[in-house]
JSON list of C-alpha atoms in Angstrom, two decimals:
[
{"chain": "A", "resi": 251, "resn": "ASP", "atom": "CA", "xyz": [-2.80, -1.21, -2.34]},
{"chain": "A", "resi": 252, "resn": "TYR", "atom": "CA", "xyz": [-3.57, 0.38, 1.11]},
{"chain": "A", "resi": 253, "resn": "LEU", "atom": "CA", "xyz": [-0.23, 2.38, 1.03]},
{"chain": "A", "resi": 254, "resn": "HIS", "atom": "CA", "xyz": [-1.16, 3.67, -2.45]},
{"chain": "A", "resi": 255, "resn": "ASP", "atom": "CA", "xyz": [-4.73, 4.44, -1.60]},
{"chain": "A", "resi": 256, "resn": "GLU", "atom": "CA", "xyz": [-4.03, 6.22, 1.68]},
{"chain": "A", "resi": 257, "resn": "TRP", "atom": "CA", "xyz": [-0.58, 7.80, 1.08]},
{"chain": "A", "resi": 258, "resn": "SER", "atom": "CA", "xyz": [-0.10, 8.26, -2.67]},
{"chain": "A", "resi": 259, "resn": "GLY", "atom": "CA", "xyz": [1.57, 11.73, -2.91]},
{"chain": "A", "resi": 260, "resn": "LYS", "atom": "CA", "xyz": [3.12, 11.39, 0.52]},
{"chain": "A", "resi": 261, "resn": "ALA", "atom": "CA", "xyz": [6.59, 10.24, 1.44]},
{"chain": "A", "resi": 262, "resn": "ILE", "atom": "CA", "xyz": [6.58, 6.43, 1.77]},
{"chain": "A", "resi": 263, "resn": "GLY", "atom": "CA", "xyz": [9.58, 4.56, 3.11]},
{"chain": "A", "resi": 264, "resn": "ILE", "atom": "CA", "xyz": [10.09, 0.82, 3.12]},
{"chain": "A", "resi": 265, "resn": "ILE", "atom": "CA", "xyz": [12.72, -0.90, 5.30]},
{"chain": "A", "resi": 266, "resn": "HIS", "atom": "CA", "xyz": [13.62, -4.57, 5.86]},
{"chain": "A", "resi": 267, "resn": "ASP", "atom": "CA", "xyz": [15.90, -6.62, 8.09]},
{"chain": "A", "resi": 268, "resn": "ASN", "atom": "CA", "xyz": [17.72, -8.43, 5.25]},
{"chain": "A", "resi": 269, "resn": "SER", "atom": "CA", "xyz": [16.05, -11.73, 6.22]},
{"chain": "A", "resi": 270, "resn": "SER", "atom": "CA", "xyz": [14.24, -13.91, 3.63]},
{"chain": "A", "resi": 271, "resn": "TYR", "atom": "CA", "xyz": [10.98, -12.96, 5.36]},
{"chain": "A", "resi": 272, "resn": "GLY", "atom": "CA", "xyz": [11.62, -9.26, 5.78]},
{"chain": "A", "resi": 273, "resn": "HIS", "atom": "CA", "xyz": [13.28, -8.65, 2.48]},
{"chain": "A", "resi": 274, "resn": "GLY", "atom": "CA", "xyz": [10.69, -10.77, 0.57]},
{"chain": "A", "resi": 275, "resn": "LEU", "atom": "CA", "xyz": [7.77, -8.92, 2.27]},
{"chain": "A", "resi": 276, "resn": "ALA", "atom": "CA", "xyz": [9.30, -5.50, 1.63]},
{"chain": "A", "resi": 277, "resn": "SER", "atom": "CA", "xyz": [10.23, -6.29, -1.98]},
{"chain": "A", "resi": 278, "resn": "HIS", "atom": "CA", "xyz": [6.80, -7.53, -2.84]},
{"chain": "A", "resi": 279, "resn": "THR", "atom": "CA", "xyz": [5.21, -4.40, -1.22]},
{"chain": "A", "resi": 280, "resn": "ARG", "atom": "CA", "xyz": [7.40, -2.20, -3.26]},
{"chain": "A", "resi": 281, "resn": "GLU", "atom": "CA", "xyz": [6.78, -4.15, -6.36]},
{"chain": "A", "resi": 282, "resn": "ARG", "atom": "CA", "xyz": [2.91, -3.86, -5.98]},
{"chain": "A", "resi": 283, "resn": "LEU", "atom": "CA", "xyz": [3.19, -0.13, -4.98]},
{"chain": "A", "resi": 284, "resn": "ASN", "atom": "CA", "xyz": [5.22, 0.79, -7.98]},
{"chain": "A", "resi": 285, "resn": "ALA", "atom": "CA", "xyz": [2.88, -1.09, -10.38]},
{"chain": "A", "resi": 286, "resn": "LEU", "atom": "CA", "xyz": [0.04, 1.07, -8.93]},
{"chain": "A", "resi": 287, "resn": "GLY", "atom": "CA", "xyz": [2.02, 4.18, -9.93]},
{"chain": "A", "resi": 288, "resn": "THR", "atom": "CA", "xyz": [3.47, 5.14, -6.56]},
{"chain": "A", "resi": 289, "resn": "LYS", "atom": "CA", "xyz": [7.32, 5.29, -5.84]},
{"chain": "A", "resi": 290, "resn": "GLU", "atom": "CA", "xyz": [8.79, 5.06, -2.42]},
{"chain": "A", "resi": 291, "resn": "VAL", "atom": "CA", "xyz": [11.30, 7.54, -1.31]},
{"chain": "A", "resi": 292, "resn": "LEU", "atom": "CA", "xyz": [13.36, 5.10, 0.73]},
{"chain": "A", "resi": 293, "resn": "PHE", "atom": "CA", "xyz": [14.00, 1.43, 0.24]},
{"chain": "A", "resi": 294, "resn": "THR", "atom": "CA", "xyz": [16.84, 0.02, 2.57]},
{"chain": "A", "resi": 295, "resn": "GLY", "atom": "CA", "xyz": [17.94, -2.73, 4.74]},
{"chain": "A", "resi": 296, "resn": "PHE", "atom": "CA", "xyz": [19.16, -2.75, 8.24]},
{"chain": "A", "resi": 297, "resn": "ASP", "atom": "CA", "xyz": [20.97, -5.10, 10.58]},
{"chain": "A", "resi": 298, "resn": "PRO", "atom": "CA", "xyz": [18.69, -6.88, 13.02]},
{"chain": "A", "resi": 299, "resn": "GLY", "atom": "CA", "xyz": [19.66, -7.35, 16.61]},
{"chain": "A", "resi": 300, "resn": "LYS", "atom": "CA", "xyz": [21.15, -3.81, 17.12]},
{"chain": "A", "resi": 301, "resn": "LEU", "atom": "CA", "xyz": [20.17, -1.56, 20.02]},
{"chain": "A", "resi": 302, "resn": "ASP", "atom": "CA", "xyz": [20.50, 1.72, 18.31]},
{"chain": "A", "resi": 303, "resn": "TYR", "atom": "CA", "xyz": [18.76, 2.59, 15.06]},
{"chain": "A", "resi": 304, "resn": "SER", "atom": "CA", "xyz": [19.47, 6.39, 15.11]},
{"chain": "A", "resi": 305, "resn": "GLU", "atom": "CA", "xyz": [21.29, 6.23, 11.79]},
{"chain": "A", "resi": 306, "resn": "LEU", "atom": "CA", "xyz": [18.33, 4.61, 10.03]},
{"chain": "A", "resi": 307, "resn": "LEU", "atom": "CA", "xyz": [15.96, 7.05, 11.69]},
{"chain": "A", "resi": 308, "resn": "GLY", "atom": "CA", "xyz": [18.11, 9.92, 10.61]},
{"chain": "A", "resi": 309, "resn": "GLN", "atom": "CA", "xyz": [17.27, 8.95, 7.05]},
{"chain": "A", "resi": 310, "resn": "VAL", "atom": "CA", "xyz": [13.64, 8.65, 7.87]},
{"chain": "A", "resi": 311, "resn": "GLU", "atom": "CA", "xyz": [13.74, 12.19, 9.35]},
{"chain": "A", "resi": 312, "resn": "GLN", "atom": "CA", "xyz": [15.70, 13.64, 6.55]},
{"chain": "A", "resi": 313, "resn": "LEU", "atom": "CA", "xyz": [13.38, 12.38, 3.94]},
{"chain": "A", "resi": 314, "resn": "ASP", "atom": "CA", "xyz": [10.35, 13.63, 6.14]},
{"chain": "A", "resi": 315, "resn": "ILE", "atom": "CA", "xyz": [8.63, 10.14, 5.77]},
{"chain": "A", "resi": 316, "resn": "ASP", "atom": "CA", "xyz": [4.93, 10.08, 6.36]},
{"chain": "A", "resi": 317, "resn": "VAL", "atom": "CA", "xyz": [4.40, 6.20, 6.45]},
{"chain": "A", "resi": 318, "resn": "LEU", "atom": "CA", "xyz": [7.17, 3.65, 7.10]},
{"chain": "A", "resi": 319, "resn": "TYR", "atom": "CA", "xyz": [6.62, 0.03, 5.99]},
{"chain": "A", "resi": 320, "resn": "THR", "atom": "CA", "xyz": [8.82, -2.44, 7.92]},
{"chain": "A", "resi": 321, "resn": "GLY", "atom": "CA", "xyz": [9.60, -5.91, 6.56]},
{"chain": "A", "resi": 322, "resn": "ALA", "atom": "CA", "xyz": [10.91, -7.22, 9.92]},
{"chain": "A", "resi": 323, "resn": "TYR", "atom": "CA", "xyz": [10.13, -9.28, 12.96]},
{"chain": "A", "resi": 324, "resn": "SER", "atom": "CA", "xyz": [8.42, -7.80, 15.98]},
{"chain": "A", "resi": 325, "resn": "ALA", "atom": "CA", "xyz": [11.34, -6.92, 18.17]},
{"chain": "A", "resi": 326, "resn": "GLU", "atom": "CA", "xyz": [13.20, -4.87, 15.53]},
{"chain": "A", "resi": 327, "resn": "SER", "atom": "CA", "xyz": [10.03, -3.18, 14.29]},
{"chain": "A", "resi": 328, "resn": "ALA", "atom": "CA", "xyz": [9.12, -2.30, 17.90]},
{"chain": "A", "resi": 329, "resn": "LEU", "atom": "CA", "xyz": [12.49, -1.07, 18.76]},
{"chain": "A", "resi": 330, "resn": "ILE", "atom": "CA", "xyz": [12.70, 1.15, 15.68]},
{"chain": "A", "resi": 331, "resn": "LEU", "atom": "CA", "xyz": [9.21, 2.52, 16.36]},
{"chain": "A", "resi": 332, "resn": "ARG", "atom": "CA", "xyz": [9.99, 3.22, 20.21]},
{"chain": "A", "resi": 333, "resn": "GLN", "atom": "CA", "xyz": [13.31, 5.06, 19.21]},
{"chain": "A", "resi": 334, "resn": "ALA", "atom": "CA", "xyz": [11.39, 7.01, 16.60]},
{"chain": "A", "resi": 335, "resn": "ARG", "atom": "CA", "xyz": [8.84, 8.24, 18.95]},
{"chain": "A", "resi": 336, "resn": "ASP", "atom": "CA", "xyz": [11.53, 9.09, 21.49]},
{"chain": "A", "resi": 337, "resn": "ALA", "atom": "CA", "xyz": [13.23, 11.24, 18.71]},
{"chain": "A", "resi": 338, "resn": "GLY", "atom": "CA", "xyz": [9.84, 13.02, 18.05]},
{"chain": "A", "resi": 339, "resn": "LEU", "atom": "CA", "xyz": [9.07, 11.31, 14.68]},
{"chain": "A", "resi": 340, "resn": "ASP", "atom": "CA", "xyz": [5.50, 10.71, 14.05]},
{"chain": "A", "resi": 341, "resn": "PHE", "atom": "CA", "xyz": [5.21, 8.57, 10.85]},
{"chain": "A", "resi": 342, "resn": "GLN", "atom": "CA", "xyz": [2.60, 5.93, 10.56]},
{"chain": "A", "resi": 343, "resn": "LEU", "atom": "CA", "xyz": [4.08, 2.39, 11.01]},
{"chain": "A", "resi": 344, "resn": "VAL", "atom": "CA", "xyz": [2.73, -0.32, 8.75]},
{"chain": "A", "resi": 345, "resn": "SER", "atom": "CA", "xyz": [3.92, -3.94, 8.64]},
{"chain": "A", "resi": 346, "resn": "GLY", "atom": "CA", "xyz": [3.20, -7.52, 8.19]},
{"chain": "A", "resi": 347, "resn": "ASP", "atom": "CA", "xyz": [2.10, -10.49, 10.31]},
{"chain": "A", "resi": 348, "resn": "ALA", "atom": "CA", "xyz": [5.18, -10.50, 12.53]},
{"chain": "A", "resi": 349, "resn": "LEU", "atom": "CA", "xyz": [3.58, -7.70, 14.59]},
{"chain": "A", "resi": 350, "resn": "HIS", "atom": "CA", "xyz": [0.82, -10.01, 15.78]},
{"chain": "A", "resi": 351, "resn": "ASN", "atom": "CA", "xyz": [2.87, -10.85, 18.84]},
{"chain": "A", "resi": 352, "resn": "SER", "atom": "CA", "xyz": [2.72, -9.60, 22.41]},
{"chain": "A", "resi": 353, "resn": "ASP", "atom": "CA", "xyz": [6.53, -8.99, 22.25]},
{"chain": "A", "resi": 354, "resn": "PHE", "atom": "CA", "xyz": [5.82, -6.08, 19.98]},
{"chain": "A", "resi": 355, "resn": "TRP", "atom": "CA", "xyz": [3.97, -4.29, 22.90]},
{"chain": "A", "resi": 356, "resn": "LEU", "atom": "CA", "xyz": [6.51, -5.40, 25.39]},
{"chain": "A", "resi": 357, "resn": "VAL", "atom": "CA", "xyz": [9.29, -3.60, 23.47]},
{"chain": "A", "resi": 358, "resn": "ALA", "atom": "CA", "xyz": [7.56, -0.63, 21.92]},
{"chain": "A", "resi": 359, "resn": "ASP", "atom": "CA", "xyz": [5.23, -0.09, 24.88]},
{"chain": "A", "resi": 360, "resn": "ARG", "atom": "CA", "xyz": [2.86, 2.94, 24.27]},
{"chain": "A", "resi": 361, "resn": "ALA", "atom": "CA", "xyz": [4.64, 3.79, 21.11]},
{"chain": "A", "resi": 362, "resn": "ALA", "atom": "CA", "xyz": [2.96, 0.74, 19.64]},
{"chain": "A", "resi": 363, "resn": "ILE", "atom": "CA", "xyz": [-0.41, 2.38, 19.83]},
{"chain": "A", "resi": 364, "resn": "GLY", "atom": "CA", "xyz": [-1.67, 2.98, 16.31]},
{"chain": "A", "resi": 365, "resn": "ALA", "atom": "CA", "xyz": [0.70, 0.65, 14.45]},
{"chain": "A", "resi": 366, "resn": "GLN", "atom": "CA", "xyz": [-1.07, -1.15, 11.71]},
{"chain": "A", "resi": 367, "resn": "PHE", "atom": "CA", "xyz": [-0.35, -4.59, 10.13]},
{"chain": "A", "resi": 368, "resn": "THR", "atom": "CA", "xyz": [-1.85, -7.41, 8.21]},
{"chain": "A", "resi": 369, "resn": "PHE", "atom": "CA", "xyz": [-2.60, -10.86, 9.64]},
{"chain": "A", "resi": 370, "resn": "ASP", "atom": "CA", "xyz": [-5.12, -13.73, 9.22]},
{"chain": "A", "resi": 371, "resn": "ILE", "atom": "CA", "xyz": [-8.57, -13.30, 10.64]},
{"chain": "A", "resi": 372, "resn": "ASP", "atom": "CA", "xyz": [-7.69, -14.43, 14.25]},
{"chain": "A", "resi": 373, "resn": "PRO", "atom": "CA", "xyz": [-7.58, -18.18, 14.07]},
{"chain": "A", "resi": 374, "resn": "ARG", "atom": "CA", "xyz": [-8.64, -18.52, 17.75]},
{"chain": "A", "resi": 375, "resn": "THR", "atom": "CA", "xyz": [-12.08, -17.46, 16.66]},
{"chain": "A", "resi": 376, "resn": "ARG", "atom": "CA", "xyz": [-12.50, -20.18, 14.16]},
{"chain": "A", "resi": 377, "resn": "PRO", "atom": "CA", "xyz": [-14.96, -22.98, 15.23]},
{"chain": "A", "resi": 378, "resn": "GLU", "atom": "CA", "xyz": [-12.44, -25.63, 14.08]},
{"chain": "A", "resi": 379, "resn": "ALA", "atom": "CA", "xyz": [-9.93, -24.41, 16.39]},
{"chain": "A", "resi": 380, "resn": "LYS", "atom": "CA", "xyz": [-12.16, -24.06, 19.54]},
{"chain": "A", "resi": 381, "resn": "SER", "atom": "CA", "xyz": [-11.15, -27.35, 21.29]},
{"chain": "A", "resi": 382, "resn": "VAL", "atom": "CA", "xyz": [-7.50, -26.83, 20.62]},
{"chain": "A", "resi": 383, "resn": "VAL", "atom": "CA", "xyz": [-7.60, -23.29, 21.88]},
{"chain": "A", "resi": 384, "resn": "GLN", "atom": "CA", "xyz": [-9.32, -24.51, 25.00]},
{"chain": "A", "resi": 385, "resn": "ARG", "atom": "CA", "xyz": [-6.56, -27.12, 25.67]},
{"chain": "A", "resi": 386, "resn": "PHE", "atom": "CA", "xyz": [-3.94, -24.41, 25.25]},
{"chain": "A", "resi": 387, "resn": "ARG", "atom": "CA", "xyz": [-5.59, -22.07, 27.71]},
{"chain": "A", "resi": 388, "resn": "ALA", "atom": "CA", "xyz": [-6.25, -24.90, 30.14]},
{"chain": "A", "resi": 389, "resn": "VAL", "atom": "CA", "xyz": [-2.50, -25.19, 30.65]},
{"chain": "A", "resi": 390, "resn": "GLY", "atom": "CA", "xyz": [-1.99, -21.38, 30.96]},
{"chain": "A", "resi": 391, "resn": "TYR", "atom": "CA", "xyz": [-0.75, -20.71, 27.37]},
{"chain": "A", "resi": 392, "resn": "GLU", "atom": "CA", "xyz": [-2.57, -18.19, 25.13]},
{"chain": "A", "resi": 393, "resn": "PRO", "atom": "CA", "xyz": [-2.26, -19.44, 21.54]},
{"chain": "A", "resi": 394, "resn": "GLU", "atom": "CA", "xyz": [-1.50, -16.02, 19.94]},
{"chain": "A", "resi": 395, "resn": "GLY", "atom": "CA", "xyz": [0.39, -15.30, 16.86]},
{"chain": "A", "resi": 396, "resn": "TYR", "atom": "CA", "xyz": [1.43, -18.30, 14.86]},
{"chain": "A", "resi": 397, "resn": "THR", "atom": "CA", "xyz": [0.48, -20.96, 17.36]},
{"chain": "A", "resi": 398, "resn": "ILE", "atom": "CA", "xyz": [-2.66, -22.20, 15.67]},
{"chain": "A", "resi": 399, "resn": "HIS", "atom": "CA", "xyz": [-0.96, -21.87, 12.20]},
{"chain": "A", "resi": 400, "resn": "THR", "atom": "CA", "xyz": [1.88, -24.10, 13.31]},
{"chain": "A", "resi": 401, "resn": "TYR", "atom": "CA", "xyz": [-0.63, -26.65, 14.79]},
{"chain": "A", "resi": 402, "resn": "ALA", "atom": "CA", "xyz": [-2.41, -26.61, 11.34]},
{"chain": "A", "resi": 403, "resn": "ALA", "atom": "CA", "xyz": [0.95, -27.14, 9.55]},
{"chain": "A", "resi": 404, "resn": "LEU", "atom": "CA", "xyz": [1.62, -30.20, 11.62]},
{"chain": "A", "resi": 405, "resn": "GLN", "atom": "CA", "xyz": [-1.83, -31.50, 10.81]},
{"chain": "A", "resi": 406, "resn": "VAL", "atom": "CA", "xyz": [-1.14, -31.08, 7.17]},
{"chain": "A", "resi": 407, "resn": "TRP", "atom": "CA", "xyz": [2.26, -32.82, 7.41]},
{"chain": "A", "resi": 408, "resn": "VAL", "atom": "CA", "xyz": [0.72, -35.76, 9.32]},
{"chain": "A", "resi": 409, "resn": "GLN", "atom": "CA", "xyz": [-2.17, -36.20, 6.90]},
{"chain": "A", "resi": 410, "resn": "ALA", "atom": "CA", "xyz": [0.23, -35.87, 3.82]},
{"chain": "A", "resi": 411, "resn": "VAL", "atom": "CA", "xyz": [2.53, -38.59, 5.19]},
{"chain": "A", "resi": 412, "resn": "GLU", "atom": "CA", "xyz": [-0.48, -40.80, 5.60]},
{"chain": "A", "resi": 413, "resn": "LYS", "atom": "CA", "xyz": [-1.57, -40.06, 2.00]},
{"chain": "A", "resi": 414, "resn": "ALA", "atom": "CA", "xyz": [2.01, -40.51, 0.77]},
{"chain": "A", "resi": 415, "resn": "GLY", "atom": "CA", "xyz": [2.55, -43.74, 2.72]},
{"chain": "A", "resi": 416, "resn": "THR", "atom": "CA", "xyz": [6.09, -42.64, 3.36]},
{"chain": "A", "resi": 417, "resn": "LEU", "atom": "CA", "xyz": [8.35, -40.08, 5.13]},
{"chain": "A", "resi": 418, "resn": "GLU", "atom": "CA", "xyz": [10.21, -39.42, 1.91]},
{"chain": "A", "resi": 419, "resn": "ALA", "atom": "CA", "xyz": [10.27, -35.64, 1.45]},
{"chain": "A", "resi": 420, "resn": "ALA", "atom": "CA", "xyz": [9.60, -35.53, -2.23]},
{"chain": "A", "resi": 421, "resn": "ALA", "atom": "CA", "xyz": [6.50, -37.78, -1.86]},
{"chain": "A", "resi": 422, "resn": "VAL", "atom": "CA", "xyz": [5.24, -35.91, 1.13]},
{"chain": "A", "resi": 423, "resn": "SER", "atom": "CA", "xyz": [5.53, -32.56, -0.73]},
{"chain": "A", "resi": 424, "resn": "ARG", "atom": "CA", "xyz": [3.70, -33.96, -3.73]},
{"chain": "A", "resi": 425, "resn": "ALA", "atom": "CA", "xyz": [0.88, -35.15, -1.44]},
{"chain": "A", "resi": 426, "resn": "ILE", "atom": "CA", "xyz": [0.70, -31.68, 0.00]},
{"chain": "A", "resi": 427, "resn": "ARG", "atom": "CA", "xyz": [0.31, -30.12, -3.46]},
{"chain": "A", "resi": 428, "resn": "GLU", "atom": "CA", "xyz": [-2.24, -32.71, -4.63]},
{"chain": "A", "resi": 429, "resn": "ASN", "atom": "CA", "xyz": [-4.59, -32.89, -1.84]},
{"chain": "A", "resi": 430, "resn": "ARG", "atom": "CA", "xyz": [-6.79, -30.97, 0.59]},
{"chain": "A", "resi": 431, "resn": "PHE", "atom": "CA", "xyz": [-6.59, -31.20, 4.38]},
{"chain": "A", "resi": 432, "resn": "ASP", "atom": "CA", "xyz": [-8.87, -30.82, 7.40]},
{"chain": "A", "resi": 433, "resn": "THR", "atom": "CA", "xyz": [-7.16, -28.51, 9.99]},
{"chain": "A", "resi": 434, "resn": "VAL", "atom": "CA", "xyz": [-7.87, -26.10, 12.86]},
{"chain": "A", "resi": 435, "resn": "LEU", "atom": "CA", "xyz": [-7.88, -23.38, 10.10]},
{"chain": "A", "resi": 436, "resn": "GLY", "atom": "CA", "xyz": [-10.44, -25.26, 8.10]},
{"chain": "A", "resi": 437, "resn": "GLU", "atom": "CA", "xyz": [-9.90, -27.03, 4.85]},
{"chain": "A", "resi": 438, "resn": "LEU", "atom": "CA", "xyz": [-6.49, -26.12, 3.34]},
{"chain": "A", "resi": 439, "resn": "GLY", "atom": "CA", "xyz": [-5.07, -26.66, -0.14]},
{"chain": "A", "resi": 440, "resn": "PHE", "atom": "CA", "xyz": [-1.85, -25.63, -1.80]},
{"chain": "A", "resi": 441, "resn": "ASP", "atom": "CA", "xyz": [-0.84, -24.68, -5.37]},
{"chain": "A", "resi": 442, "resn": "ALA", "atom": "CA", "xyz": [2.11, -25.85, -7.31]},
{"chain": "A", "resi": 443, "resn": "LYS", "atom": "CA", "xyz": [4.45, -23.44, -5.61]},
{"chain": "A", "resi": 444, "resn": "GLY", "atom": "CA", "xyz": [3.40, -24.76, -2.17]},
{"chain": "A", "resi": 445, "resn": "ASP", "atom": "CA", "xyz": [1.34, -21.56, -1.42]},
{"chain": "A", "resi": 446, "resn": "LEU", "atom": "CA", "xyz": [-1.96, -21.70, 0.37]},
{"chain": "A", "resi": 447, "resn": "THR", "atom": "CA", "xyz": [-4.91, -21.33, -2.15]},
{"chain": "A", "resi": 448, "resn": "ARG", "atom": "CA", "xyz": [-7.05, -19.54, 0.42]},
{"chain": "A", "resi": 449, "resn": "HIS", "atom": "CA", "xyz": [-6.21, -16.35, 2.27]},
{"chain": "A", "resi": 450, "resn": "ASP", "atom": "CA", "xyz": [-8.09, -14.69, 5.00]},
{"chain": "A", "resi": 451, "resn": "TYR", "atom": "CA", "xyz": [-6.15, -11.41, 5.65]},
{"chain": "A", "resi": 452, "resn": "ALA", "atom": "CA", "xyz": [-7.39, -8.58, 7.61]},
{"chain": "A", "resi": 453, "resn": "TRP", "atom": "CA", "xyz": [-6.03, -5.33, 8.88]},
{"chain": "A", "resi": 454, "resn": "TYR", "atom": "CA", "xyz": [-5.16, -4.98, 12.64]},
{"chain": "A", "resi": 455, "resn": "VAL", "atom": "CA", "xyz": [-4.18, -1.90, 14.72]},
{"chain": "A", "resi": 456, "resn": "TRP", "atom": "CA", "xyz": [-2.37, -1.86, 18.10]},
{"chain": "A", "resi": 457, "resn": "ARG", "atom": "CA", "xyz": [-4.41, -0.26, 21.00]},
{"chain": "A", "resi": 458, "resn": "GLU", "atom": "CA", "xyz": [-3.67, -0.40, 24.73]},
{"chain": "A", "resi": 459, "resn": "GLY", "atom": "CA", "xyz": [-1.73, -3.60, 25.07]},
{"chain": "A", "resi": 460, "resn": "GLU", "atom": "CA", "xyz": [-3.47, -5.64, 22.36]},
{"chain": "A", "resi": 461, "resn": "ALA", "atom": "CA", "xyz": [-4.06, -5.75, 18.63]},
{"chain": "A", "resi": 462, "resn": "GLU", "atom": "CA", "xyz": [-7.61, -5.15, 17.34]},
{"chain": "A", "resi": 463, "resn": "ARG", "atom": "CA", "xyz": [-9.06, -5.95, 14.00]},
{"chain": "A", "resi": 464, "resn": "GLN", "atom": "CA", "xyz": [-9.94, -2.84, 11.90]}
]
């Protein structure tokens, strides 16, 4: 919706790293964008782990893309953005939750400034996570990115095993779908597909060395 609202009539490019995460994110973004009546000028995959994305960026330049949505992990998105800026390309980068990672800044450096992405409202600010965050920080680890989410996932699994009374996967899976769980992210529930029934997404933008909520 944001791409449509802000860049309808502009050249929108969507790229992905061919992974289940990246391709899925890019495909759903394109699907929603098209449903709103906006068509992208580029939808293509690339091979992750490369050091040179000049061929991909050549397509971006040729199509004079205004905004580029990346379905990819932080390292590739950062490298593509840094090489784009070195080549004089000034498109707006938009991406998903993988950009909420300090590695993005380490690779992209100042090219990261202005990059936008979606992520949960920072779980470190939730009252339920306060004690866990303090414990992480006490040992010198900042629980950024997916850390608190991973902690919550393990809490869900432990409680589901207790409710199921077994480690058998099908029974635990069923317990996850049929119950609600107290976690560091608050109370969580899941639908029949296993997706969360509650979402707390927000927009973030990279500034000097850190991502800030918009």
